[in-house]
Amino acid sequence: MVNFGRVLTAMITPFREDGSVNYDLAEQLAAHLAENGTDTLVVCGTTGESPTLSWDEEYQLYQVVQKAVAGKAKVIAGTGSNSTEEAIIATQKAAKLGLDGSLQVVPYYNKPPQSGLYLHFQAIAQSSPDFPLMLYNVPSRTGQNLLPSTTARLAEIPNIVAIKEASGNLDQVSQTRLLTPPEFVLYSGDDSFTIAMLAVGGAGVVSVASHLVGKELQQMIRAFEAGQAKVATEVHLRLFPLFKVLFSTTNPIPIKAALKLQGWDVGSPRSPLCDLPSELKKELEDVLVELSLKESFSNSN
């Protein structure tokens, strides 16, 4: 069984003032995350602004992060696409780098039916049969929902080992857990949904908030696993305002603003995303101060 751990950080991509990728800062941030509660880094996913990264930038980021966290955390590459052929090529290249797995988003915009989704993921898996794949269901962004019955069929393919479920539908998660073998791992794709998913058989979270509270998320999940539901709930409720403010507008706009407030010069999101409006920045800053997260560390660069 592939073990990506409990807390997987959907890592942001830092940019310089001119809009180029800041690989040096990516290396520093990856190392910091690995030392502060992150088991696995998911690189070039939604939070990493993959739609505006070139494949060359993505491959370089995979290698920079892989080197930064060697022996400390695993690395999953976001190599999904709405083109099956493109996803196959990107996944094969990531596999050759010796990464730990690949995140495969439901194809977006072209809205394939369930049979098309099955064939898409099957083809990618078969093209890299020794490379673990995590499905990524996020209907709010892709326009299509990966149904539990389709996920169950895909879970029969040996190297499709997990799903990042961001539908926000607990009934769907329950049905997926019911239809899939125990070794198929379910991760929450939403920080605020994690504790609910743990209750129906989830294993952890692919997190945005873990940029700031990775150790606390580890505490929450481990407490739940140990039968200490009250402790887990207390952690969840304490962090809940942070979970919500980090999604006050389109991700990753708020998390990049939060990291800036902590001293990380991660730059602005790439267009068509934009900086956080001032009124939301004040709300974010208030939450960070309340949780003693503002100026909890600083980055010399």
GROMACS .gro file of C-alpha atoms in nm:
model
  301
    1MET     CA    1   0.000   0.000   0.000
    2VAL     CA    2   0.130   0.343  -0.100
    3ASN     CA    3   0.148   0.572   0.202
    4PHE     CA    4   0.135   0.944   0.131
    5GLY     CA    5   0.067   1.015   0.499
    6ARG     CA    6  -0.199   1.226   0.669
    7VAL     CA    7  -0.116   1.585   0.575
    8LEU     CA    8  -0.040   1.658   0.211
    9THR     CA    9   0.030   2.021   0.128
   10ALA     CA   10  -0.099   2.157  -0.201
   11MET     CA   11   0.204   2.381  -0.238
   12ILE     CA   12   0.187   2.733  -0.381
   13THR     CA   13   0.425   2.838  -0.657
   14PRO     CA   14   0.625   3.148  -0.562
   15PHE     CA   15   0.690   3.408  -0.830
   16ARG     CA   16   0.940   3.690  -0.859
   17GLU     CA   17   0.837   4.049  -0.920
   18ASP     CA   18   0.875   3.999  -1.296
   19GLY     CA   19   0.637   3.701  -1.286
   20SER     CA   20   0.900   3.430  -1.330
   21VAL     CA   21   0.904   3.127  -1.100
   22ASN     CA   22   1.116   3.180  -0.789
   23TYR     CA   23   1.278   2.837  -0.769
   24ASP     CA   24   1.508   2.935  -0.482
   25LEU     CA   25   1.212   3.033  -0.266
   26ALA     CA   26   1.021   2.722  -0.372
   27GLU     CA   27   1.312   2.517  -0.240
   28GLN     CA   28   1.312   2.704   0.092
   29LEU     CA   29   0.936   2.681   0.134
   30ALA     CA   30   0.930   2.309   0.052
   31ALA     CA   31   1.196   2.238   0.314
   32HIS     CA   32   1.008   2.447   0.570
   33LEU     CA   33   0.683   2.261   0.504
   34ALA     CA   34   0.853   1.922   0.533
   35GLU     CA   35   0.979   2.025   0.876
   36ASN     CA   36   0.640   2.153   0.992
   37GLY     CA   37   0.387   1.875   0.959
   38THR     CA   38   0.377   1.800   0.587
   39ASP     CA   39   0.410   1.434   0.488
   40THR     CA   40   0.380   1.487   0.112
   41LEU     CA   41   0.403   1.792  -0.112
   42VAL     CA   42   0.162   1.817  -0.404
   43VAL     CA   43   0.340   2.035  -0.660
   44CYS     CA   44   0.172   2.216  -0.950
   45GLY     CA   45  -0.186   2.148  -0.853
   46THR     CA   46  -0.466   2.406  -0.828
   47THR     CA   47  -0.293   2.588  -0.541
   48GLY     CA   48   0.031   2.584  -0.739
   49GLU     CA   49  -0.140   2.774  -1.024
   50SER     CA   50  -0.083   2.493  -1.271
   51PRO     CA   51  -0.309   2.647  -1.540
   52THR     CA   52  -0.058   2.930  -1.590
   53LEU     CA   53   0.263   2.727  -1.560
   54SER     CA   54   0.442   2.590  -1.862
   55TRP     CA   55   0.533   2.221  -1.860
   56ASP     CA   56   0.902   2.319  -1.848
   57GLU     CA   57   0.838   2.528  -1.535
   58GLU     CA   58   0.649   2.240  -1.380
   59TYR     CA   59   0.924   1.983  -1.446
   60GLN     CA   60   1.182   2.216  -1.295
   61LEU     CA   61   0.962   2.271  -0.989
   62TYR     CA   62   0.921   1.895  -0.941
   63GLN     CA   63   1.299   1.854  -0.934
   64VAL     CA   64   1.366   2.153  -0.710
   65VAL     CA   65   1.110   2.038  -0.453
   66GLN     CA   66   1.219   1.675  -0.477
   67LYS     CA   67   1.576   1.775  -0.393
   68ALA     CA   68   1.466   2.007  -0.112
   69VAL     CA   69   1.266   1.743   0.078
   70ALA     CA   70   1.462   1.427  -0.004
   71GLY     CA   71   1.427   1.185   0.286
   72LYS     CA   72   1.186   1.419   0.469
   73ALA     CA   73   0.868   1.422   0.261
   74LYS     CA   74   0.724   1.270  -0.054
   75VAL     CA   75   0.642   1.459  -0.374
   76ILE     CA   76   0.334   1.420  -0.592
   77ALA     CA   77   0.331   1.593  -0.931
   78GLY     CA   78   0.020   1.755  -1.070
   79THR     CA   79   0.034   1.612  -1.421
   80GLY     CA   80  -0.338   1.594  -1.499
   81SER     CA   81  -0.490   1.756  -1.806
   82ASN     CA   82  -0.813   1.773  -2.004
   83SER     CA   83  -0.615   1.615  -2.287
   84THR     CA   84  -0.550   1.246  -2.226
   85GLU     CA   85  -0.243   1.244  -2.448
   86GLU     CA   86  -0.095   1.546  -2.274
   87ALA     CA   87  -0.156   1.392  -1.931
   88ILE     CA   88   0.011   1.067  -2.040
   89ILE     CA   89   0.324   1.247  -2.162
   90ALA     CA   90   0.348   1.465  -1.851
   91THR     CA   91   0.293   1.169  -1.617
   92GLN     CA   92   0.556   0.957  -1.791
   93LYS     CA   93   0.809   1.239  -1.759
   94ALA     CA   94   0.727   1.282  -1.389
   95ALA     CA   95   0.763   0.908  -1.332
   96LYS     CA   96   1.110   0.915  -1.489
   97LEU     CA   97   1.212   1.181  -1.236
   98GLY     CA   98   1.157   0.930  -0.958
   99LEU     CA   99   0.877   1.122  -0.788
  100ASP     CA  100   0.638   0.947  -0.551
  101GLY     CA  101   0.316   0.983  -0.744
  102SER     CA  102   0.092   1.192  -0.965
  103LEU     CA  103  -0.227   1.394  -0.910
  104GLN     CA  104  -0.478   1.347  -1.192
  105VAL     CA  105  -0.756   1.604  -1.205
  106VAL     CA  106  -1.091   1.529  -1.366
  107PRO     CA  107  -1.071   1.674  -1.718
  108TYR     CA  108  -1.204   2.028  -1.718
  109TYR     CA  109  -1.411   2.224  -1.970
  110ASN     CA  110  -1.466   1.938  -2.216
  111LYS     CA  111  -1.693   1.765  -1.958
  112PRO     CA  112  -1.657   1.397  -2.055
  113PRO     CA  113  -1.923   1.145  -1.946
  114GLN     CA  114  -1.839   0.882  -1.682
  115SER     CA  115  -1.730   0.631  -1.948
  116GLY     CA  116  -1.492   0.891  -2.091
  117LEU     CA  117  -1.353   0.966  -1.746
  118TYR     CA  118  -1.286   0.599  -1.686
  119LEU     CA  119  -1.104   0.559  -2.018
  120HIS     CA  120  -0.903   0.878  -1.957
  121PHE     CA  121  -0.769   0.770  -1.618
  122GLN     CA  122  -0.725   0.410  -1.729
  123ALA     CA  123  -0.506   0.519  -2.021
  124ILE     CA  124  -0.287   0.736  -1.797
  125ALA     CA  125  -0.249   0.459  -1.540
  126GLN     CA  126  -0.160   0.199  -1.801
  127SER     CA  127   0.098   0.430  -1.958
  128SER     CA  128   0.290   0.443  -1.627
  129PRO     CA  129   0.195   0.116  -1.456
  130ASP     CA  130   0.447   0.142  -1.172
  131PHE     CA  131   0.367   0.504  -1.087
  132PRO     CA  132   0.103   0.566  -0.816
  133LEU     CA  133  -0.184   0.793  -0.921
  134MET     CA  134  -0.422   0.998  -0.707
  135LEU     CA  135  -0.752   1.100  -0.867
  136TYR     CA  136  -0.869   1.456  -0.805
  137ASN     CA  137  -1.241   1.528  -0.806
  138VAL     CA  138  -1.323   1.899  -0.787
  139PRO     CA  139  -1.651   1.956  -0.973
  140SER     CA  140  -1.670   2.325  -0.882
  141ARG     CA  141  -1.366   2.383  -1.103
  142THR     CA  142  -1.393   2.111  -1.367
  143GLY     CA  143  -1.765   2.116  -1.441
  144GLN     CA  144  -1.792   1.739  -1.406
  145ASN     CA  145  -1.831   1.512  -1.103
  146LEU     CA  146  -1.644   1.181  -1.080
  147LEU     CA  147  -1.913   0.948  -0.945
  148PRO     CA  148  -1.843   0.684  -0.676
  149SER     CA  149  -1.926   0.403  -0.917
  150THR     CA  150  -1.661   0.528  -1.161
  151THR     CA  151  -1.409   0.578  -0.882
  152ALA     CA  152  -1.475   0.220  -0.767
  153ARG     CA  153  -1.400   0.086  -1.116
  154LEU     CA  154  -1.081   0.293  -1.132
  155ALA     CA  155  -0.975   0.170  -0.787
  156GLU     CA  156  -0.946  -0.177  -0.936
  157ILE     CA  157  -0.650  -0.055  -1.145
  158PRO     CA  158  -0.341  -0.139  -0.933
  159ASN     CA  159  -0.160   0.196  -0.953
  160ILE     CA  160  -0.467   0.414  -0.896
  161VAL     CA  161  -0.428   0.425  -0.520
  162ALA     CA  162  -0.613   0.730  -0.384
  163ILE     CA  163  -0.855   1.014  -0.447
  164LYS     CA  164  -0.855   1.379  -0.345
  165GLU     CA  165  -1.226   1.439  -0.298
  166ALA     CA  166  -1.331   1.803  -0.317
  167SER     CA  167  -1.698   1.765  -0.402
  168GLY     CA  168  -1.805   1.869  -0.053
  169ASN     CA  169  -2.062   1.589  -0.061
  170LEU     CA  170  -2.038   1.359   0.241
  171ASP     CA  171  -2.290   1.114   0.096
  172GLN     CA  172  -2.069   1.080  -0.210
  173VAL     CA  173  -1.761   1.021   0.006
  174SER     CA  174  -1.951   0.759   0.209
  175GLN     CA  175  -2.061   0.582  -0.109
  176THR     CA  176  -1.705   0.589  -0.245
  177ARG     CA  177  -1.573   0.439   0.080
  178LEU     CA  178  -1.842   0.171   0.065
  179LEU     CA  179  -1.753   0.073  -0.293
  180THR     CA  180  -1.372   0.080  -0.275
  181PRO     CA  181  -1.126  -0.155  -0.102
  182PRO     CA  182  -0.977  -0.043   0.231
  183GLU     CA  183  -0.633   0.010   0.076
  184PHE     CA  184  -0.776   0.275  -0.160
  185VAL     CA  185  -0.710   0.601   0.025
  186LEU     CA  186  -0.955   0.890   0.052
  187TYR     CA  187  -0.822   1.243   0.114
  188SER     CA  188  -1.025   1.555   0.176
  189GLY     CA  189  -0.964   1.827  -0.080
  190ASP     CA  190  -1.100   2.092   0.155
  191ASP     CA  191  -0.950   2.173   0.497
  192SER     CA  192  -1.286   2.240   0.658
  193PHE     CA  193  -1.420   1.904   0.536
  194THR     CA  194  -1.135   1.694   0.675
  195ILE     CA  195  -1.286   1.595   1.008
  196ALA     CA  196  -1.611   1.492   0.839
  197MET     CA  197  -1.422   1.274   0.593
  198LEU     CA  198  -1.223   1.111   0.873
  199ALA     CA  199  -1.555   1.005   1.024
  200VAL     CA  200  -1.652   0.810   0.710
  201GLY     CA  201  -1.315   0.650   0.640
  202GLY     CA  202  -1.091   0.924   0.506
  203ALA     CA  203  -0.720   0.918   0.583
  204GLY     CA  204  -0.622   1.285   0.579
  205VAL     CA  205  -0.622   1.602   0.372
  206VAL     CA  206  -0.461   1.761   0.070
  207SER     CA  207  -0.438   2.093   0.245
  208VAL     CA  208  -0.395   2.463   0.178
  209ALA     CA  209  -0.395   2.562   0.546
  210SER     CA  210  -0.098   2.331   0.613
  211HIS     CA  211   0.126   2.606   0.475
  212LEU     CA  212   0.049   2.770   0.812
  213VAL     CA  213  -0.076   2.499   1.051
  214GLY     CA  214   0.066   2.166   0.933
  215LYS     CA  215   0.153   2.048   1.284
  216GLU     CA  216  -0.195   2.133   1.413
  217LEU     CA  217  -0.356   1.936   1.130
  218GLN     CA  218  -0.136   1.640   1.217
  219GLN     CA  219  -0.251   1.673   1.577
  220MET     CA  220  -0.617   1.680   1.471
  221ILE     CA  221  -0.594   1.372   1.250
  222ARG     CA  222  -0.384   1.172   1.494
  223ALA     CA  223  -0.626   1.256   1.776
  224PHE     CA  224  -0.917   1.132   1.567
  225GLU     CA  225  -0.729   0.812   1.481
  226ALA     CA  226  -0.661   0.758   1.852
  227GLY     CA  227  -1.030   0.778   1.935
  228GLN     CA  228  -1.001   1.127   2.081
  229ALA     CA  229  -1.283   1.279   1.878
  230LYS     CA  230  -1.337   1.563   2.124
  231VAL     CA  231  -0.973   1.673   2.096
  232ALA     CA  232  -0.989   1.651   1.716
  233THR     CA  233  -1.308   1.858   1.712
  234GLU     CA  234  -1.149   2.123   1.935
  235VAL     CA  235  -0.857   2.159   1.693
  236HIS     CA  236  -1.095   2.173   1.396
  237LEU     CA  237  -1.308   2.445   1.553
  238ARG     CA  238  -1.004   2.649   1.656
  239LEU     CA  239  -0.873   2.638   1.298
  240PHE     CA  240  -1.213   2.673   1.129
  241PRO     CA  241  -1.193   3.054   1.087
  242LEU     CA  242  -0.860   3.005   0.910
  243PHE     CA  243  -1.003   2.735   0.683
  244LYS     CA  244  -1.282   2.970   0.577
  245VAL     CA  245  -1.079   3.288   0.535
  246LEU     CA  246  -0.831   3.104   0.311
  247PHE     CA  247  -1.122   3.048   0.073
  248SER     CA  248  -1.277   3.395   0.103
  249THR     CA  249  -1.197   3.429  -0.267
  250THR     CA  250  -1.038   3.208  -0.530
  251ASN     CA  251  -0.756   2.984  -0.405
  252PRO     CA  252  -0.455   3.044  -0.396
  253ILE     CA  253  -0.506   3.422  -0.366
  254PRO     CA  254  -0.563   3.422   0.014
  255ILE     CA  255  -0.288   3.172   0.105
  256LYS     CA  256  -0.031   3.369  -0.093
  257ALA     CA  257  -0.142   3.683   0.091
  258ALA     CA  258  -0.114   3.498   0.423
  259LEU     CA  259   0.238   3.382   0.346
  260LYS     CA  260   0.334   3.738   0.254
  261LEU     CA  261   0.199   3.854   0.591
  262GLN     CA  262   0.432   3.601   0.753
  263GLY     CA  263   0.733   3.732   0.564
  264TRP     CA  264   0.750   3.498   0.265
  265ASP     CA  265   0.804   3.699  -0.054
  266VAL     CA  266   0.598   3.462  -0.270
  267GLY     CA  267   0.489   3.728  -0.518
  268SER     CA  268   0.149   3.791  -0.671
  269PRO     CA  269  -0.058   3.522  -0.843
  270ARG     CA  270  -0.024   3.505  -1.218
  271SER     CA  271  -0.294   3.668  -1.429
  272PRO     CA  272  -0.586   3.613  -1.459
  273LEU     CA  273  -0.570   3.571  -1.081
  274CYS     CA  274  -0.494   3.886  -0.881
  275ASP     CA  275  -0.393   4.005  -0.536
  276LEU     CA  276  -0.626   3.987  -0.238
  277PRO     CA  277  -0.855   4.294  -0.201
  278SER     CA  278  -0.776   4.514   0.098
  279GLU     CA  279  -1.098   4.438   0.288
  280LEU     CA  280  -1.033   4.063   0.266
  281LYS     CA  281  -0.669   4.114   0.357
  282LYS     CA  282  -0.778   4.283   0.682
  283GLU     CA  283  -1.007   3.988   0.759
  284LEU     CA  284  -0.724   3.745   0.686
  285GLU     CA  285  -0.478   3.940   0.901
  286ASP     CA  286  -0.723   3.941   1.193
  287VAL     CA  287  -0.751   3.562   1.179
  288LEU     CA  288  -0.374   3.517   1.161
  289VAL     CA  289  -0.324   3.742   1.462
  290GLU     CA  290  -0.599   3.562   1.656
  291LEU     CA  291  -0.426   3.227   1.593
  292SER     CA  292  -0.080   3.375   1.665
  293LEU     CA  293   0.027   3.299   1.309
  294LYS     CA  294   0.127   3.644   1.197
  295GLU     CA  295   0.503   3.692   1.225
  296SER     CA  296   0.535   3.340   1.362
  297PHE     CA  297   0.844   3.314   1.144
  298SER     CA  298   1.014   3.525   0.882
  299ASN     CA  299   1.194   3.448   0.564
  300SER     CA  300   1.528   3.622   0.518
  301ASN     CA  301   1.472   3.642   0.144
   0.00000   0.00000   0.00000
